[in-house]
JSON list of C-alpha atoms in Angstrom, two decimals:
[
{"chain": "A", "resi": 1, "resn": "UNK", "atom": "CA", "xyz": [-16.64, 2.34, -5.43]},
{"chain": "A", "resi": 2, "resn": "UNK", "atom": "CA", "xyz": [-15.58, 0.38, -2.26]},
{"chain": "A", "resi": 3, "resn": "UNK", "atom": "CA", "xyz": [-14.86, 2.66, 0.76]},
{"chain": "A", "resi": 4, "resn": "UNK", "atom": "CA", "xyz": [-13.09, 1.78, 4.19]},
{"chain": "A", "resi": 5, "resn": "UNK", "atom": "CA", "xyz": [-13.27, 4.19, 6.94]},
{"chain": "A", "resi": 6, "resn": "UNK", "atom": "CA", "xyz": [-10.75, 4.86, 9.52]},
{"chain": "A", "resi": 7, "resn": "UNK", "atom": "CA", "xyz": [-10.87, 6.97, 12.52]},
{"chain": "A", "resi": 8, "resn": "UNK", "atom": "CA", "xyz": [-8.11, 9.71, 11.98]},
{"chain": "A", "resi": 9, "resn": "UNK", "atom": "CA", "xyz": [-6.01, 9.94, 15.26]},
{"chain": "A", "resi": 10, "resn": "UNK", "atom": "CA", "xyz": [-6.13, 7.81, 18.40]},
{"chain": "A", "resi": 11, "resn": "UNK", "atom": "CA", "xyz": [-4.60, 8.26, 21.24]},
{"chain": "A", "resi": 12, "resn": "UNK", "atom": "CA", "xyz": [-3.18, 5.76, 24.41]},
{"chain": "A", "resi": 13, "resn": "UNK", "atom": "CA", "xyz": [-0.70, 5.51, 26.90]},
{"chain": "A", "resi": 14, "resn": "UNK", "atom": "CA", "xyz": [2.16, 3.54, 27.31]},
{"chain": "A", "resi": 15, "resn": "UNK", "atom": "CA", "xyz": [1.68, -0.54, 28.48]},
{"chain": "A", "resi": 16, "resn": "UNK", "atom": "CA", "xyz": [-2.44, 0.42, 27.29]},
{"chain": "A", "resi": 17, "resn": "UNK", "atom": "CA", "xyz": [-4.28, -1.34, 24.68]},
{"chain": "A", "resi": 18, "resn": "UNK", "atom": "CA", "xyz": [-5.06, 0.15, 21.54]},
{"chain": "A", "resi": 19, "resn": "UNK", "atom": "CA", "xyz": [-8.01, -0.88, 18.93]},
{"chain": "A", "resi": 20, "resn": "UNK", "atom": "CA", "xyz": [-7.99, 0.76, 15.66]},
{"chain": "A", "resi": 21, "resn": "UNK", "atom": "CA", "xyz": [-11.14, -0.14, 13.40]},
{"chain": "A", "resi": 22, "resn": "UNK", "atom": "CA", "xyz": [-11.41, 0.18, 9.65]},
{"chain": "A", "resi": 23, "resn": "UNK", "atom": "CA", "xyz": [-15.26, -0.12, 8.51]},
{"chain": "A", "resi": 24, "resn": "UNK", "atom": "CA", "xyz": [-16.73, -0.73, 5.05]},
{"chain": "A", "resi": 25, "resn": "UNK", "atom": "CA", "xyz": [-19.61, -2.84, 3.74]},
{"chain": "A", "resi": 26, "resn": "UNK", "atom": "CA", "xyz": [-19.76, -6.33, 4.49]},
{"chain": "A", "resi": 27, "resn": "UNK", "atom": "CA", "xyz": [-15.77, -6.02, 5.28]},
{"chain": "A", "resi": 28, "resn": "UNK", "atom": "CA", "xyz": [-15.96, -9.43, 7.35]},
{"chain": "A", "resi": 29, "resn": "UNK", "atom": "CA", "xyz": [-16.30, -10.98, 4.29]},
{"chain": "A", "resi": 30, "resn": "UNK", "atom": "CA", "xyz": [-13.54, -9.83, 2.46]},
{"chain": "A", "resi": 31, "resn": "UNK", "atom": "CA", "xyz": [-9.78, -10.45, 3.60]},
{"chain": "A", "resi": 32, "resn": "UNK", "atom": "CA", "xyz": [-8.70, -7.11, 5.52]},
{"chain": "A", "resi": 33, "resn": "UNK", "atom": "CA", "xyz": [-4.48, -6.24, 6.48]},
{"chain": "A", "resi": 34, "resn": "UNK", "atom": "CA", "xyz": [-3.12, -3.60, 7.96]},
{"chain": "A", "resi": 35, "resn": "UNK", "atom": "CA", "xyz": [0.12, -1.51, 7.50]},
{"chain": "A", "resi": 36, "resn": "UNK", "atom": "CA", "xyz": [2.56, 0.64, 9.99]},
{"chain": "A", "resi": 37, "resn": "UNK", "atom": "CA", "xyz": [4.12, 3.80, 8.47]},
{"chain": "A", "resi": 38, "resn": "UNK", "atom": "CA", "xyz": [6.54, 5.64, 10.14]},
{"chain": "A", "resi": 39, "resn": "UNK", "atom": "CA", "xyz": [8.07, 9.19, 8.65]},
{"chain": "A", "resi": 40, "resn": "UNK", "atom": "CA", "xyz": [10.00, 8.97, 6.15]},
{"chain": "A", "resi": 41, "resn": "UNK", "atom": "CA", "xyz": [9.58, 5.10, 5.98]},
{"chain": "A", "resi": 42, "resn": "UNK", "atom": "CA", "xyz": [7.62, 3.00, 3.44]},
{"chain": "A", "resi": 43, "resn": "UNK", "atom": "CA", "xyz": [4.86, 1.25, 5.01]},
{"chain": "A", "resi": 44, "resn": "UNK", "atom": "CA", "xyz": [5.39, -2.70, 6.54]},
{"chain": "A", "resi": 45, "resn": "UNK", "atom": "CA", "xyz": [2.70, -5.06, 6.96]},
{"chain": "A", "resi": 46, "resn": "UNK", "atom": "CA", "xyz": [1.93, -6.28, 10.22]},
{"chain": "A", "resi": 47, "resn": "UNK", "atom": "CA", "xyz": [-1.45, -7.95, 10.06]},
{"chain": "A", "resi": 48, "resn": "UNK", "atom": "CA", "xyz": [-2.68, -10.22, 6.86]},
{"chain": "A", "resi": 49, "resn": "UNK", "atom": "CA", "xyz": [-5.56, -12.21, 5.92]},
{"chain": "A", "resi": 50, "resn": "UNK", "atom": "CA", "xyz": [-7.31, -10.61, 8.80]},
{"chain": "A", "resi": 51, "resn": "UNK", "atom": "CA", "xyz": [-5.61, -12.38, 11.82]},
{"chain": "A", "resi": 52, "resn": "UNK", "atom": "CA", "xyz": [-2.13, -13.48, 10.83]},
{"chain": "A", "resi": 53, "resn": "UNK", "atom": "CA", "xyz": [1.20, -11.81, 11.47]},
{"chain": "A", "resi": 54, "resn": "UNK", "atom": "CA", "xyz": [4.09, -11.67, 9.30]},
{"chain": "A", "resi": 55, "resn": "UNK", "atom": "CA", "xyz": [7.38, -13.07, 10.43]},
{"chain": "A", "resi": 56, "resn": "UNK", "atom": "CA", "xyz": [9.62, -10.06, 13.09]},
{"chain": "A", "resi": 57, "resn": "UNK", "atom": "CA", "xyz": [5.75, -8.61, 13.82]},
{"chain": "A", "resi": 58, "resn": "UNK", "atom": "CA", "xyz": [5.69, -8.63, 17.49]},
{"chain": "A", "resi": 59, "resn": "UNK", "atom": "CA", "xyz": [3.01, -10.83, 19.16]},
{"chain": "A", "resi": 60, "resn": "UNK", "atom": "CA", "xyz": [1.39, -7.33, 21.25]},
{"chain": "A", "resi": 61, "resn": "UNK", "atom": "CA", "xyz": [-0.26, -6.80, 17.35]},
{"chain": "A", "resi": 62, "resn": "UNK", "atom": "CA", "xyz": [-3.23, -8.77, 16.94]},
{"chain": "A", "resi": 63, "resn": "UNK", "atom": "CA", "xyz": [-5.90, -8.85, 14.18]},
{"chain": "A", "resi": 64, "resn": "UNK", "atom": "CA", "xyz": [-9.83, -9.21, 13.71]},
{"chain": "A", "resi": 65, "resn": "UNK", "atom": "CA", "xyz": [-12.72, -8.76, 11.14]},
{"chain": "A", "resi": 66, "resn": "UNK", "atom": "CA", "xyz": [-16.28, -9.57, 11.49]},
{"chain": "A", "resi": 67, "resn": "UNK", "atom": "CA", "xyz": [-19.63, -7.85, 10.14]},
{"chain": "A", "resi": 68, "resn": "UNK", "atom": "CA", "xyz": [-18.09, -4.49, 8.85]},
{"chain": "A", "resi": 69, "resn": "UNK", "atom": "CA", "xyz": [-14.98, -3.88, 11.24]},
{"chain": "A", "resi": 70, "resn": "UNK", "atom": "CA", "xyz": [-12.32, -4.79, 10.88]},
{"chain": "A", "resi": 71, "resn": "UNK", "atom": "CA", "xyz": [-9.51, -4.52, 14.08]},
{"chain": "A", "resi": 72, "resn": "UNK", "atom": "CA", "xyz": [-6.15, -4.13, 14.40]},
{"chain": "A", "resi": 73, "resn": "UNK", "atom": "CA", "xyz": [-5.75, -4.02, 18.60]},
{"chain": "A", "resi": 74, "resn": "UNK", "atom": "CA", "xyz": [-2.07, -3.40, 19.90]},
{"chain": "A", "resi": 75, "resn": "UNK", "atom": "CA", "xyz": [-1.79, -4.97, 23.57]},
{"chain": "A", "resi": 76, "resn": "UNK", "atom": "CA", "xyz": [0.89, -3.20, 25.92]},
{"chain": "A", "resi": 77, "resn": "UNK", "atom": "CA", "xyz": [1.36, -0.45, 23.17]},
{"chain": "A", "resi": 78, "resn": "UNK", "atom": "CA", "xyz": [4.78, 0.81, 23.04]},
{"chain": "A", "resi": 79, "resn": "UNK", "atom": "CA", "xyz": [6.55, 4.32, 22.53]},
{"chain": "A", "resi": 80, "resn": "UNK", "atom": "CA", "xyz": [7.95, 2.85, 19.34]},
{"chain": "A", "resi": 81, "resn": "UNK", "atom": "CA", "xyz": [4.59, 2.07, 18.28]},
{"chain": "A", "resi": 82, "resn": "UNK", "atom": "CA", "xyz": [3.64, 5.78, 17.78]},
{"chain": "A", "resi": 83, "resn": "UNK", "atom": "CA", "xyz": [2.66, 5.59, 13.97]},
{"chain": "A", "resi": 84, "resn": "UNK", "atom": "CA", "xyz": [0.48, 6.17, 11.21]},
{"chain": "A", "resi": 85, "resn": "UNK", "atom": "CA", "xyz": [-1.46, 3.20, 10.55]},
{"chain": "A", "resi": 86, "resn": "UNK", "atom": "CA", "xyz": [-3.64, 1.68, 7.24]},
{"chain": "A", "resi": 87, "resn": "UNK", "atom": "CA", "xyz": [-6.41, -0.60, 6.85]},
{"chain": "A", "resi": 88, "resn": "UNK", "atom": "CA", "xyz": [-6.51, -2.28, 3.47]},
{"chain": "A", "resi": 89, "resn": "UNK", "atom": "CA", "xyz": [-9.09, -4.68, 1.37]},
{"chain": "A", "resi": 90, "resn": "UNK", "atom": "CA", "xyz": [-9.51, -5.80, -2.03]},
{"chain": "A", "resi": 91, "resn": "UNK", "atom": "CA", "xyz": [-12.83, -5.38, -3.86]},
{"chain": "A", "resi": 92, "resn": "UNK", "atom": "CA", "xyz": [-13.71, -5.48, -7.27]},
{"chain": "A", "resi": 93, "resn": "UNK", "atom": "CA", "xyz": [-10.26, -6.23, -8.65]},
{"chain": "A", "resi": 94, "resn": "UNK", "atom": "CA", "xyz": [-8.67, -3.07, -6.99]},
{"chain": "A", "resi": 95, "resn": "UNK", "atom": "CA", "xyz": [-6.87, -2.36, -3.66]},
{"chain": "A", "resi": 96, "resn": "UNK", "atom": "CA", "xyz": [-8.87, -0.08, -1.25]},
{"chain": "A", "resi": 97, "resn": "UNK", "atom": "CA", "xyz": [-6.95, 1.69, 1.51]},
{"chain": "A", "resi": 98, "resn": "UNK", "atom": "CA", "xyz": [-8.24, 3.46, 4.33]},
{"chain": "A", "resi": 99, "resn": "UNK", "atom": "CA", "xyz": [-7.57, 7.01, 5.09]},
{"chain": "A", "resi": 100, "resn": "UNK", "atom": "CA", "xyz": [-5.13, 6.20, 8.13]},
{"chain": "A", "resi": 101, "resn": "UNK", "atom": "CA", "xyz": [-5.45, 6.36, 11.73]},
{"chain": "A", "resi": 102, "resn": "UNK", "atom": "CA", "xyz": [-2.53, 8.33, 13.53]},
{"chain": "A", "resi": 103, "resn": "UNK", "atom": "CA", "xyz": [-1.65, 6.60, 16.58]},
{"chain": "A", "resi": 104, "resn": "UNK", "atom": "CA", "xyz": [-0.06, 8.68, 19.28]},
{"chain": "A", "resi": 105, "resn": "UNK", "atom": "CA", "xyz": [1.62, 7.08, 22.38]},
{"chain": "A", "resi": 106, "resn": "UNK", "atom": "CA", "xyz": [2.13, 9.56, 25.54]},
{"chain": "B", "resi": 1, "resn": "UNK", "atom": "CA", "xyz": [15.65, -11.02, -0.19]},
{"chain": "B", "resi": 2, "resn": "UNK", "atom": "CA", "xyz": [13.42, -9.31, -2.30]},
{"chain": "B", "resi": 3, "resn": "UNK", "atom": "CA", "xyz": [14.43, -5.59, -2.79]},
{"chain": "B", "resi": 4, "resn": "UNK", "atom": "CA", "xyz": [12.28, -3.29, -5.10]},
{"chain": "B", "resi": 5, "resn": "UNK", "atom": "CA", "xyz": [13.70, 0.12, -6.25]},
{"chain": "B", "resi": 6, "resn": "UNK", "atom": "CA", "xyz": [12.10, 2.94, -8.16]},
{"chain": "B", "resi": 7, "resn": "UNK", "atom": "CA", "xyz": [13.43, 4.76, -10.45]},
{"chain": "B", "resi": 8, "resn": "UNK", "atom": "CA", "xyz": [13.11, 8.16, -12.38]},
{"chain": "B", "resi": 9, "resn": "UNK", "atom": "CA", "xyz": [12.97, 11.86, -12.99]},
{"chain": "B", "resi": 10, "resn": "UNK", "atom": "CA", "xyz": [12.12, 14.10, -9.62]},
{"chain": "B", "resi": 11, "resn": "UNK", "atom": "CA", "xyz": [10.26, 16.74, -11.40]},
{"chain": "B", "resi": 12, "resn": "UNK", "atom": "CA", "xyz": [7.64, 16.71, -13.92]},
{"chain": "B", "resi": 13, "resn": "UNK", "atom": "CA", "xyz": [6.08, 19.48, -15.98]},
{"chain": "B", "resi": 14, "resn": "UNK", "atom": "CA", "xyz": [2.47, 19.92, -15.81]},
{"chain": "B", "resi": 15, "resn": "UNK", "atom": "CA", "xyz": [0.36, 17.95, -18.48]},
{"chain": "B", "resi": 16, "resn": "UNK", "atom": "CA", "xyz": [3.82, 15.97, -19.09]},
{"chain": "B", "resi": 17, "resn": "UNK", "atom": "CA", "xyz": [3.88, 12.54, -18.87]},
{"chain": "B", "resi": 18, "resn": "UNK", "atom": "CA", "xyz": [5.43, 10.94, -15.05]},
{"chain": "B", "resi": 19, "resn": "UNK", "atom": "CA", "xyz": [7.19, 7.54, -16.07]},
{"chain": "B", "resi": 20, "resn": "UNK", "atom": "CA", "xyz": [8.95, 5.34, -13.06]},
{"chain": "B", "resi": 21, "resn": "UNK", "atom": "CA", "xyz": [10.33, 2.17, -12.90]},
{"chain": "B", "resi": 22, "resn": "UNK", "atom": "CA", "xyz": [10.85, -0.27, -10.19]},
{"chain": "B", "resi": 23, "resn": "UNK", "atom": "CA", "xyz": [13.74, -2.89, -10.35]},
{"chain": "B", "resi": 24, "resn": "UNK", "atom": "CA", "xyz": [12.95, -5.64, -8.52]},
{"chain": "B", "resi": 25, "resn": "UNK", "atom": "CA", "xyz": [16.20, -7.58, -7.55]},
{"chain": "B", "resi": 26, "resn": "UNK", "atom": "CA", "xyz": [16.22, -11.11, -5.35]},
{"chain": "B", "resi": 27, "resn": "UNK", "atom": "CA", "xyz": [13.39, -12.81, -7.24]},
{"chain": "B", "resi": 28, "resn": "UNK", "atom": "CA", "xyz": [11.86, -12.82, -10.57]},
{"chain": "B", "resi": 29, "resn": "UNK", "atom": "CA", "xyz": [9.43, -10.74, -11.93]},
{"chain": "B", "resi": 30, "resn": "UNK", "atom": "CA", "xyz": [8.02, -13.28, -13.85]},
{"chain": "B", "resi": 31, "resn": "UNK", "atom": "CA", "xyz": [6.98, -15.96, -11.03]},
{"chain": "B", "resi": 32, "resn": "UNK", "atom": "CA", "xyz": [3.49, -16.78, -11.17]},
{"chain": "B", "resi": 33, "resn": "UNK", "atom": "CA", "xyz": [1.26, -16.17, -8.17]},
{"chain": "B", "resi": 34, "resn": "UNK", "atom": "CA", "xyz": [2.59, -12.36, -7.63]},
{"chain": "B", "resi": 35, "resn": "UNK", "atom": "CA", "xyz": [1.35, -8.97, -8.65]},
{"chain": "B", "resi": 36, "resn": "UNK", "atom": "CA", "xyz": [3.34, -5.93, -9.16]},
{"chain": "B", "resi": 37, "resn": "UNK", "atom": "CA", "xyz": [1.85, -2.26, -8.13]},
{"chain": "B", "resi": 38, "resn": "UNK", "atom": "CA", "xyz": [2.38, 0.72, -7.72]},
{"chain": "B", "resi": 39, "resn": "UNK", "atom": "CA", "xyz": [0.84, 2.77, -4.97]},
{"chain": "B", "resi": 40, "resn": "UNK", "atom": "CA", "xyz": [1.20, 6.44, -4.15]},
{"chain": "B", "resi": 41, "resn": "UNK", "atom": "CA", "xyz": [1.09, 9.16, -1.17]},
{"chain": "B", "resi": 42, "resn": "UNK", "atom": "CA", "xyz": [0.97, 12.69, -1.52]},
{"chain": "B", "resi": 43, "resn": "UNK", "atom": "CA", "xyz": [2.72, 14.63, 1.15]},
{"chain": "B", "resi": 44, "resn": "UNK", "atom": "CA", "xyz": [0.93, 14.43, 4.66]},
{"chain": "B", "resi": 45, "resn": "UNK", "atom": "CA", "xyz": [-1.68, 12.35, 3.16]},
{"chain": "B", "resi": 46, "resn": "UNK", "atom": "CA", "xyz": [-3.10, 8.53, 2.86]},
{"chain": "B", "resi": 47, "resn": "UNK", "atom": "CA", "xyz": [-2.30, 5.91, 0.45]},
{"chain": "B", "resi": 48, "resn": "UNK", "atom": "CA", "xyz": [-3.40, 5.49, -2.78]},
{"chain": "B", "resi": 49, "resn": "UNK", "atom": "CA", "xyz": [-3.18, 2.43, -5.40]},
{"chain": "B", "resi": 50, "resn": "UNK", "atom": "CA", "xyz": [-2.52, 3.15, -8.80]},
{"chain": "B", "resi": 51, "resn": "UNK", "atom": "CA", "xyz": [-2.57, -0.45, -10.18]},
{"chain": "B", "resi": 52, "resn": "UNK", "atom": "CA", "xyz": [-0.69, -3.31, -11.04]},
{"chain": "B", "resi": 53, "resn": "UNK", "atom": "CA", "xyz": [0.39, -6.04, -13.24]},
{"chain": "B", "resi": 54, "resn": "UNK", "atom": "CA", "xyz": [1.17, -9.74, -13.03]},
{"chain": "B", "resi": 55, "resn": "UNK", "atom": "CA", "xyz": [3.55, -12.19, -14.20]},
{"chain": "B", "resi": 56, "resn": "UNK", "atom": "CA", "xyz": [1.21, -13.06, -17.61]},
{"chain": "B", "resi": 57, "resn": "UNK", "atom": "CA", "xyz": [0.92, -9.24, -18.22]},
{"chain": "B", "resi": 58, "resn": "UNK", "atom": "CA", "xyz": [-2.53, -8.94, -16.84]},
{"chain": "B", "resi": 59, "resn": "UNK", "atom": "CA", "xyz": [-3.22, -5.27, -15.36]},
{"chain": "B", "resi": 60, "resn": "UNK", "atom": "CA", "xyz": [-5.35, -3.45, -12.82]},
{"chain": "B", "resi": 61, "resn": "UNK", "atom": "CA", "xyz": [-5.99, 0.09, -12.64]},
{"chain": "B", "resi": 62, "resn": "UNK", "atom": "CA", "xyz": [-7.56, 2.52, -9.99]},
{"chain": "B", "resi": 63, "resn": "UNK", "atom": "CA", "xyz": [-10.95, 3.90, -11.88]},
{"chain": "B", "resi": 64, "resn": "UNK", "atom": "CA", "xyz": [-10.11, 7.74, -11.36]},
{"chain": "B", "resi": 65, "resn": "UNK", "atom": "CA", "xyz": [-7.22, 7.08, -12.93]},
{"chain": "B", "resi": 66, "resn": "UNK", "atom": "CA", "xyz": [-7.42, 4.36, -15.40]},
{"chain": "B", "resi": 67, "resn": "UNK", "atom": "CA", "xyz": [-7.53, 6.82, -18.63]},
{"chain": "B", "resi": 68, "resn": "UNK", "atom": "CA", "xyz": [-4.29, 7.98, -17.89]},
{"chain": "B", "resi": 69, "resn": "UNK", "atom": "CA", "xyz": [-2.34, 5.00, -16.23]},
{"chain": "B", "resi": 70, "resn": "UNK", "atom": "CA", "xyz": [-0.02, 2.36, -18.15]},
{"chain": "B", "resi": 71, "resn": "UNK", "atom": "CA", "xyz": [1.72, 0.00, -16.15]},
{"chain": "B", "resi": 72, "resn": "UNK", "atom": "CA", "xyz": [4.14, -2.29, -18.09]},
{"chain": "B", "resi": 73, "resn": "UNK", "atom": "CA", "xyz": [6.50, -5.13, -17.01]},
{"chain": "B", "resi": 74, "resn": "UNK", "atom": "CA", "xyz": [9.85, -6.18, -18.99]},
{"chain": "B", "resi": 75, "resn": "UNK", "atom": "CA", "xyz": [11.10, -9.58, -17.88]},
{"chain": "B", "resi": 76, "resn": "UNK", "atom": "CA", "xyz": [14.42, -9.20, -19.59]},
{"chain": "B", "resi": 77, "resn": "UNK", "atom": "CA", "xyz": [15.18, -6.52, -17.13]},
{"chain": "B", "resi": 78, "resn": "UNK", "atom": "CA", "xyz": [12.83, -7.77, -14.02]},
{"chain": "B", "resi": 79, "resn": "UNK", "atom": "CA", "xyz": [11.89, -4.29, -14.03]},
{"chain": "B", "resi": 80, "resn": "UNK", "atom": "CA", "xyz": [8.34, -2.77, -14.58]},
{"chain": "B", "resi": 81, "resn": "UNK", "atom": "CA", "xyz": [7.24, 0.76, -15.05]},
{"chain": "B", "resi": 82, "resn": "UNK", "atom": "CA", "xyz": [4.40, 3.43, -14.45]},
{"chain": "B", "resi": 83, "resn": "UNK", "atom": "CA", "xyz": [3.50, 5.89, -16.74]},
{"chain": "B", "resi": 84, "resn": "UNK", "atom": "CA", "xyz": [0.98, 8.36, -15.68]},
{"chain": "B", "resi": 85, "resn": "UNK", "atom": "CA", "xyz": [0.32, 11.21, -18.42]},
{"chain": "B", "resi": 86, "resn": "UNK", "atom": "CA", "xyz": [-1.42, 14.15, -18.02]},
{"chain": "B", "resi": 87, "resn": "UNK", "atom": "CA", "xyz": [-0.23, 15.22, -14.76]},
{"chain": "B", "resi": 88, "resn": "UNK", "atom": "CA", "xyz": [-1.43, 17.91, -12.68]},
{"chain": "B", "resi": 89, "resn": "UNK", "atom": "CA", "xyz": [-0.10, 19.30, -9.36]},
{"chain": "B", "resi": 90, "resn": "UNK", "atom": "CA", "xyz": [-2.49, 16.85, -7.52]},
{"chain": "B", "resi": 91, "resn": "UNK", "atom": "CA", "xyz": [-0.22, 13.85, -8.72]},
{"chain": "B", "resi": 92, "resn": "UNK", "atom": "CA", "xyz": [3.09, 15.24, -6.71]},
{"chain": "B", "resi": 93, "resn": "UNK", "atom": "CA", "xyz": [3.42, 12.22, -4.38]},
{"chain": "B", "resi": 94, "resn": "UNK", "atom": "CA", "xyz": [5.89, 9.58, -3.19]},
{"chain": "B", "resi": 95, "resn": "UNK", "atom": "CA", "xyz": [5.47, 6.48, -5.63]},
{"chain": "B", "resi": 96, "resn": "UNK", "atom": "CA", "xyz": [5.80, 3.12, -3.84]},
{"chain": "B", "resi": 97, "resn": "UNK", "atom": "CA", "xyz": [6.22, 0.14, -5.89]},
{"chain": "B", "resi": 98, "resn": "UNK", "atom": "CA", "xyz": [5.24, -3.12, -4.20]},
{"chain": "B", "resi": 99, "resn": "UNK", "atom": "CA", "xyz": [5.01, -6.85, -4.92]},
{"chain": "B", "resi": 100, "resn": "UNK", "atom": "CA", "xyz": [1.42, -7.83, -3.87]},
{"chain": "B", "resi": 101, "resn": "UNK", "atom": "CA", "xyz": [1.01, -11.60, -2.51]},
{"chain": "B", "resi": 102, "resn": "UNK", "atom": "CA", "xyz": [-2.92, -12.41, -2.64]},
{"chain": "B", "resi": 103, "resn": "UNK", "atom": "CA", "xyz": [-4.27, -8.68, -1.44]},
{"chain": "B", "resi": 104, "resn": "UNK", "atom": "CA", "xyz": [-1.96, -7.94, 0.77]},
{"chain": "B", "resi": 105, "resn": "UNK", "atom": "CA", "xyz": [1.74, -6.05, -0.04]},
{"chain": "B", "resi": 106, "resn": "UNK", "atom": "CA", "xyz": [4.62, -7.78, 1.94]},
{"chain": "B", "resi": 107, "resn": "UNK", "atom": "CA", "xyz": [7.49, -5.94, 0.33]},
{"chain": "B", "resi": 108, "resn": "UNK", "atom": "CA", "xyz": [7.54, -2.04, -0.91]},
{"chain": "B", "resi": 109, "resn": "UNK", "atom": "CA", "xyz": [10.09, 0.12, -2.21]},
{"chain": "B", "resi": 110, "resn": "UNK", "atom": "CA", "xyz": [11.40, 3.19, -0.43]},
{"chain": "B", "resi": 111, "resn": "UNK", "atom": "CA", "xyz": [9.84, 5.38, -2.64]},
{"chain": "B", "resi": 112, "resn": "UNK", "atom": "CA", "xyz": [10.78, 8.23, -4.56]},
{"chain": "B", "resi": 113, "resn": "UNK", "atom": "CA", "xyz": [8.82, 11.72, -4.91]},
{"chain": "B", "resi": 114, "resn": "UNK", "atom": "CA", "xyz": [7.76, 13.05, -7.98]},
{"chain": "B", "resi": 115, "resn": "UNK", "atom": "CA", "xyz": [6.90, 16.73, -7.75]},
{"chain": "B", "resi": 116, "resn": "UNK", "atom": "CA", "xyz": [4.96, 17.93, -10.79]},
{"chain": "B", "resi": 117, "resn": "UNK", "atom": "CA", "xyz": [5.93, 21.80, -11.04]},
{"chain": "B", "resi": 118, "resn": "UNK", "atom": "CA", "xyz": [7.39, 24.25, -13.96]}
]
């Protein structure tokens, strides 16, 4: 079955930049989004179809996916940005999520 | 605005069956074009899909779980439901339901955890 790989914790100050990847076989090729979870909270979507952001997503979160990576960068990362966040694709008529990247801001 | 809300018992016994239901309110269920899933999250741990059906009954299952998933939609109610039998202490989680637009899941639930436990 389809796999996507995240790193599990990351870690950037505040006003830095911060790329999370997701990986998986020939993932440029398939549509990849990417999801913000807070505690407590259900997740929101705040990248789609790879590049575009859903309307109240700040401009700072930005998208990419080429080859196998896929990229979710955060420019001027904020303390409100601390987070766990999920990389997700669609293979083989199911939905594949990564296994989260935990994004600390300090 | 769309609003989803699941529904259902907190606490299942072991090899019982775990049946939800999510009622989705500002929008139809039975618009063409969207899926409905269900996705869960055990505690301190990733996200998992379950599956998901669409607005001509058409369903979609996760393969390690297909033989015991049945999700079902009833548009008199714009509700649909989750049944998961079988359930071990591996299936305590919070169950999202979501509406799914192309691959990607726009609006969720809040969630509600099911603890399976005697």
């Amino acid at each position: 079955s389809y796999e996507v790989i995240q790193p599990p914790s990351l870690s950037v100050s505040p006003g830095q930049t911060a790329s999370i990847t997701c990986s998986g076989d020939k993932l440029g090729e398939k549509y990849a989004c990417w999801y913000q979870q807070k505690a407590g909270q259900p997740p929101v979507l705040v990248i789609y179809q790879d590049t575009k952001r859903p309307s109240g997503i700040p401009e700072r979160f930005s998208g990419s996916n080429s080859g196998n990576t896929a990229t979710l960068t955060i420019s001027g990362t904020h303390a409100m940005d601390e987070a766990d966040y999920y990389c997700q694709a669609w293979d083989s008529n199911t939905v594949v999520f990564g296994g989260g990247t935990k994004l600390t801001v300090l | 605005q769309l609003q989803l809300q699941e529904s259902g018992p907190g606490l299942v016994k072991p090899s019982e069956t775990l049946s939800l239901t999510c009622s989705v309110s500002g929008g139809s269920i039975s618009s063409s074009g969207y899926h409905w899933d269900w996705i869960r999250q055990p505690p301190g741990k990733g996200l998992e899909w379950i599956g998901s059906i669409n607005y001509s009954g058409s369903t979609y299952y996760q393969p390690s779980l297909r033989s015991r998933v049945t999700v079902s939609v009833d548009t008199s109610k714009n509700q649909f439901s989750l049944k998961l039998g079988s359930v071990t202490a591996a299936d305590t989680a919070v169950y999202y339901c979501a509406r799914r637009e192309g691959v990607w899941f726009p609006s969720w639930g809040q969630g509600t955890l099911v603890t399976v436990s005697s």
